[in-house]
Tab-separated table of C-alpha atoms in Angstrom:
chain	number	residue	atom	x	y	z
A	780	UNK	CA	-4.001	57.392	21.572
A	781	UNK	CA	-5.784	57.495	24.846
A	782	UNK	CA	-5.158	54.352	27.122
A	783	UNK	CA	-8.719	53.860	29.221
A	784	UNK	CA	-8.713	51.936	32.542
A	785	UNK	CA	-10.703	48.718	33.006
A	786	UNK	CA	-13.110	50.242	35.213
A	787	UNK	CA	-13.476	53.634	32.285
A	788	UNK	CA	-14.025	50.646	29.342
A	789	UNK	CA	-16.769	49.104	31.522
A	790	UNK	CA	-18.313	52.645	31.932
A	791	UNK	CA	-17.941	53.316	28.444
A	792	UNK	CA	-19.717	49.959	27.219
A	793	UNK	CA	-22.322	50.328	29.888
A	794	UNK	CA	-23.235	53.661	28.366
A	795	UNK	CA	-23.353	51.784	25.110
A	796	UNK	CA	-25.845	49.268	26.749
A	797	UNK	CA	-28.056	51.535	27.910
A	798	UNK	CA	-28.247	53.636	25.287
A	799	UNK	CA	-29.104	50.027	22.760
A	800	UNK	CA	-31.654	49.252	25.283
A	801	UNK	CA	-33.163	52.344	26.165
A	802	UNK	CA	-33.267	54.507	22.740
A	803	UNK	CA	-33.356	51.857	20.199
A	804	UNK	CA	-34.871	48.783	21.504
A	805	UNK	CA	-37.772	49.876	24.095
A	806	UNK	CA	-38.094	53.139	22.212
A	807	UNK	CA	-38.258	51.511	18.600
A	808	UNK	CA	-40.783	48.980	19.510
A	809	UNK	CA	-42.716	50.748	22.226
A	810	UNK	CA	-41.851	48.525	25.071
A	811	UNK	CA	-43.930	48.960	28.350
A	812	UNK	CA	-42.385	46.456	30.831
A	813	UNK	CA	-38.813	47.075	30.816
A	814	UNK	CA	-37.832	45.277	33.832
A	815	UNK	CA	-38.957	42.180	31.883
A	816	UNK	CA	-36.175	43.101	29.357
A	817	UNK	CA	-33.631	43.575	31.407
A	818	UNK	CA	-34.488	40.191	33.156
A	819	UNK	CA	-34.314	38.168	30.207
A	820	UNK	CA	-31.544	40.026	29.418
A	821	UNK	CA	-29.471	39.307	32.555
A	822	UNK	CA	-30.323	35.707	32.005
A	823	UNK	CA	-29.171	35.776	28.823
A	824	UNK	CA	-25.693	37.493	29.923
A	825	UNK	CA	-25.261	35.078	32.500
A	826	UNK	CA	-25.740	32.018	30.563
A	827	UNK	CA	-23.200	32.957	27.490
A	828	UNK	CA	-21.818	29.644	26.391
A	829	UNK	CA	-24.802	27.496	27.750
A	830	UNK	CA	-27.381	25.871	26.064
A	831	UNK	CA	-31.020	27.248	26.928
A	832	UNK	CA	-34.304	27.855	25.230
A	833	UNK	CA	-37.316	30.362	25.465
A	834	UNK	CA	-38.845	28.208	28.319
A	835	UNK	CA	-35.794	27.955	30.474
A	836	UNK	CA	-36.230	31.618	30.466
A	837	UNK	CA	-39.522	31.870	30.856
A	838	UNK	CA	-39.274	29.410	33.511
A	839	UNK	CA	-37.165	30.881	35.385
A	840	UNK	CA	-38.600	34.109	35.034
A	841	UNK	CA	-41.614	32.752	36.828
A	842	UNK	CA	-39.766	30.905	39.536
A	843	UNK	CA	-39.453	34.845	40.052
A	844	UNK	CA	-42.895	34.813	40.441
A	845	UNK	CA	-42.079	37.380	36.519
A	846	UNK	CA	-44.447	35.887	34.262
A	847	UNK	CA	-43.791	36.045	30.463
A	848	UNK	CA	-44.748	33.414	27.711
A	849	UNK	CA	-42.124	31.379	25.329
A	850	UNK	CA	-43.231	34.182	22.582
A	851	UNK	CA	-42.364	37.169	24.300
A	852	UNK	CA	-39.239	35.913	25.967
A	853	UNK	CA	-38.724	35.033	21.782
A	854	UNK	CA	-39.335	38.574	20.391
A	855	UNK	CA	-37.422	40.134	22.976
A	856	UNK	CA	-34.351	37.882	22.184
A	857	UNK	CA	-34.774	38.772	17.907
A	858	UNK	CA	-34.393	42.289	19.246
A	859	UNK	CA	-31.402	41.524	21.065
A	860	UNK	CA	-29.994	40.088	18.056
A	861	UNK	CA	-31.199	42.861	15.558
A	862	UNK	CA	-29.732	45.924	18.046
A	863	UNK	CA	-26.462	43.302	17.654
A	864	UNK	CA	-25.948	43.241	21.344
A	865	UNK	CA	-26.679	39.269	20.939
A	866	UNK	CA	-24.823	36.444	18.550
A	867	UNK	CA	-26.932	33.480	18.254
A	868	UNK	CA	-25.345	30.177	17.624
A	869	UNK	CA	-27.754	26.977	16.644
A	870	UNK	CA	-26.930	23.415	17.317
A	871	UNK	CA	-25.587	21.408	14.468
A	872	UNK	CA	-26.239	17.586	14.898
A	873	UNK	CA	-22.722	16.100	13.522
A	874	UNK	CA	-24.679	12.617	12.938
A	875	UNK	CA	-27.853	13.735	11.265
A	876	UNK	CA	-26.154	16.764	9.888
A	877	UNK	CA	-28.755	19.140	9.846
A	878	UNK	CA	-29.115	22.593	11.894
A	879	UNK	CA	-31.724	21.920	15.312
A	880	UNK	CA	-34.357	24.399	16.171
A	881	UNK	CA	-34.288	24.201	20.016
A	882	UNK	CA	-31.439	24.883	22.827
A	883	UNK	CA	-29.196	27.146	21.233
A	884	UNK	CA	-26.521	29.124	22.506
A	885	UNK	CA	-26.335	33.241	22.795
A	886	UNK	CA	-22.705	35.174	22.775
A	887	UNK	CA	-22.469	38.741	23.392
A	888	UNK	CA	-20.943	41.162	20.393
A	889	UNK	CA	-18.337	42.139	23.229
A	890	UNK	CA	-17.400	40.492	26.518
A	891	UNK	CA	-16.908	43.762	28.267
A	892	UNK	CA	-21.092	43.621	28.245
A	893	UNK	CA	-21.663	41.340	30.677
A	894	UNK	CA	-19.014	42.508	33.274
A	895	UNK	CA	-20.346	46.014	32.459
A	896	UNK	CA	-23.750	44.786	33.358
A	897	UNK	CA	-22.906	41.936	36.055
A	898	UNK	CA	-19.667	42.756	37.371
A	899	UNK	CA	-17.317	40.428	37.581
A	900	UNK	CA	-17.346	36.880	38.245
A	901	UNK	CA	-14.164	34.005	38.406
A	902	UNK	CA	-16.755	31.762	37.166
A	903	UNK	CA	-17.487	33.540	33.763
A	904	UNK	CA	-14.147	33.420	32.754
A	905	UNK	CA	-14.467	30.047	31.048
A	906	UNK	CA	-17.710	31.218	28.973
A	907	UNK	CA	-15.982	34.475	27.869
A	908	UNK	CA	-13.465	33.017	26.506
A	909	UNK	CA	-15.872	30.864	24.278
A	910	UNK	CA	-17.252	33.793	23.793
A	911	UNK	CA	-13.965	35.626	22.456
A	912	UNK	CA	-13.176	32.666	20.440
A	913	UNK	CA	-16.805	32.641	18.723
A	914	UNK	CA	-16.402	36.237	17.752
A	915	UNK	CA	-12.676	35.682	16.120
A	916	UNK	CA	-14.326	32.779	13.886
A	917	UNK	CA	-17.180	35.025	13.019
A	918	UNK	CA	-14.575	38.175	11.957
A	919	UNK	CA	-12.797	35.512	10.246
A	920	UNK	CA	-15.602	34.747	7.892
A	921	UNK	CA	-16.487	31.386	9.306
A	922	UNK	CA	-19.946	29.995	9.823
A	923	UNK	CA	-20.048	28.832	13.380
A	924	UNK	CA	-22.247	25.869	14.969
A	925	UNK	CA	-22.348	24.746	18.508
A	926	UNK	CA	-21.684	20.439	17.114
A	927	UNK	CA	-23.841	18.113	18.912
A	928	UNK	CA	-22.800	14.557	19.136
A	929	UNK	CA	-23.942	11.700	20.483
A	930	UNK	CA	-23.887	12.070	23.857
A	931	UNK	CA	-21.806	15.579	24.033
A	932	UNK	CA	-21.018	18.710	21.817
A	933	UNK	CA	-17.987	20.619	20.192
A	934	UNK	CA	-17.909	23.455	20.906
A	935	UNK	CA	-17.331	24.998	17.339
A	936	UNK	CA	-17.891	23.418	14.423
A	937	UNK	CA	-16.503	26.484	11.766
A	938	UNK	CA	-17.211	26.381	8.106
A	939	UNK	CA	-16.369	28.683	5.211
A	940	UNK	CA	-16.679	27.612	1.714
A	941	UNK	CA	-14.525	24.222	1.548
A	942	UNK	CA	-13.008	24.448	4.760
A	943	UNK	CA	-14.163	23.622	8.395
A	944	UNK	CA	-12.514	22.915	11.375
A	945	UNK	CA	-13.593	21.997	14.638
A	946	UNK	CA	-13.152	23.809	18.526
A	947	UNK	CA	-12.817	22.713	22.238
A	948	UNK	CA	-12.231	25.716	24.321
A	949	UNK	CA	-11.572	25.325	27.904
A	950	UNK	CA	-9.990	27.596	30.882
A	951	UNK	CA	-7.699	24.532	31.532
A	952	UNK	CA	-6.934	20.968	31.488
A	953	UNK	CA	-6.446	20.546	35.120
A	954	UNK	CA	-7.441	17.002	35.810
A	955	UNK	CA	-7.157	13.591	33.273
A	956	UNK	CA	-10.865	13.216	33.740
A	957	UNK	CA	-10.964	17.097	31.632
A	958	UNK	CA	-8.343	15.883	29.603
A	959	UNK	CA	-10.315	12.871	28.307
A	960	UNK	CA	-13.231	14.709	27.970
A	961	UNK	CA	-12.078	17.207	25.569
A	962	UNK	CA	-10.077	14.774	23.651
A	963	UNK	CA	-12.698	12.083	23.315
A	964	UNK	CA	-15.226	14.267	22.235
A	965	UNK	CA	-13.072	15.652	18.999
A	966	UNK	CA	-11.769	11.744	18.378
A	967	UNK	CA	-15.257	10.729	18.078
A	968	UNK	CA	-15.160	12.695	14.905
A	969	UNK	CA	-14.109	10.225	11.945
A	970	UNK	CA	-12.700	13.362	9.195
A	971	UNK	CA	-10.064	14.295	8.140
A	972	UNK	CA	-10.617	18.506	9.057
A	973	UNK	CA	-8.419	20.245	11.857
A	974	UNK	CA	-9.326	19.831	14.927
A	975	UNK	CA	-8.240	22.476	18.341
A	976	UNK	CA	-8.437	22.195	21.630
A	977	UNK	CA	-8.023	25.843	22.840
A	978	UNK	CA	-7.053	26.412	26.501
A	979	UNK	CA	-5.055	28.931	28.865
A	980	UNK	CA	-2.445	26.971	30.438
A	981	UNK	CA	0.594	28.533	30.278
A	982	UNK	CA	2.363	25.369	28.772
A	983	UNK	CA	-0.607	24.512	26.274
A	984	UNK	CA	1.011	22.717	23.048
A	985	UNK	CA	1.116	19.848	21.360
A	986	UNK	CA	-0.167	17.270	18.886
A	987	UNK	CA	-2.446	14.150	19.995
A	988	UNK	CA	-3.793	11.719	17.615
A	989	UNK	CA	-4.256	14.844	15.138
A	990	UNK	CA	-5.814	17.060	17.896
A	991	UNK	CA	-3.639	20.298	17.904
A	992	UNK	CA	-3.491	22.083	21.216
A	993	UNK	CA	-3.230	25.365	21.478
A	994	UNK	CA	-3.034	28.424	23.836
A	995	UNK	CA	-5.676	30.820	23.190
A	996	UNK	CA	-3.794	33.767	22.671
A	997	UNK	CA	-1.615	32.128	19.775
A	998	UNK	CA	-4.390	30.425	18.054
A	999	UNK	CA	-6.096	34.114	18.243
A	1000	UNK	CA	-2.856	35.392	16.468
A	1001	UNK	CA	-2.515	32.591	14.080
A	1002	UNK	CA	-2.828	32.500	10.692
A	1003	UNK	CA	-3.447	28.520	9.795
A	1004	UNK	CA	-7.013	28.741	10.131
């Protein structure tokens, strides 16, 4: 089997991008202003992991003096999704428990996308691997929700059939302010269903008040869930 290089993978997927963009999405639907596209979807890329609507977008699209309206920024983001370059992940409110309609969150079908398209950045670290996590529960046959709370969110809230479990992922618990952040947003949950906090510290482990901490790498591997 041929072993690539980071720098030949990015090549390779960037190909792959352009090729999505190009021959099936502008092509397809007869797209006229592709810098538009590729503006929403650099914004997109660079926001994997946050929470953002068609106005932020659009918004900031015009702070670019770029103007485009809440539909088109829409449209363009269902064809992201259809040409499965995008994920889309809706809010679930843990209290009312219902799906919301506004500020969800977009993951990419592979990491390597955005540092194909943006390069590389030590600050998207943390959101890609969100974003590896999100795709594992997805291959895994899990229904995944971003979980609001009260005054926070989980990060995952996972279903499949009579099971769920719930998902903090974060680079690292460096500080007891992170620490208590994490934690207290997964104790405010009152059930019984497993709950991770998913992290890359070398030492990650451990058991706290039912809270199961985990490296990312082994809960990637693992078979419990």
């Amino acid at each position: 089997m041929q072993a690539y290089s980071q720098d030949e993978i990015y090549t390779i997927v960037r190909d792959i991008y352009n090729s999505t963009i190009f021959s099936d999405i502008v092509k397809r639907n007869q797209i006229r202003k592709i810098d538009q596209l590729e503006r929403v979807v650099k914004y997109t890329f660079n926001n994997v992991g946050n929470t953002f609507s068609a106005k932020s977008i659009a918004d900031y699209l015009k702070s670019e003096r770029r103007s485009l309206d809440n539909e088109t920024v829409y449209s363009y983001l269902e064809k992201l999704e259809k040409a499965y370059l995008l994920h889309r992940c809706s809010r679930y409110d843990l209290q009312g428990k219902e799906i919301l309609k506004t500020q969800e969150k977009f993951y990419l079908a592979d990491v390597a996308l955005r540092y194909s398209v943006l390069g590389y950045n030590a600050d998207s670290v943390a959101s890609s691997l969100e974003n590896i996590v999100y795709l594992e529960l997805c291959r895994r046959g899990y229904a995944v929700n971003v979980g609001k709370t009260g005054d926070g969110e989980i990060d995952f809230v996972a279903t499949r059939q009579n099971e769920k479990i719930y998902v903090q992922v974060t680079q690292e618990i460096s500080s007891e302010k992170t620490e208590k952040r994490e934690y207290d947003r997964l104790l405010e949950i009152h059930d019984n269903y497993p709950k991770y906090i998913l992290t890359i510290d070398e030492f990650a482990g451990g058991n706290y008040e039912g809270i199961k901490t985990m490296h990312i790498a082994d809960f990637l591997l693992s078979s419990e869930y």
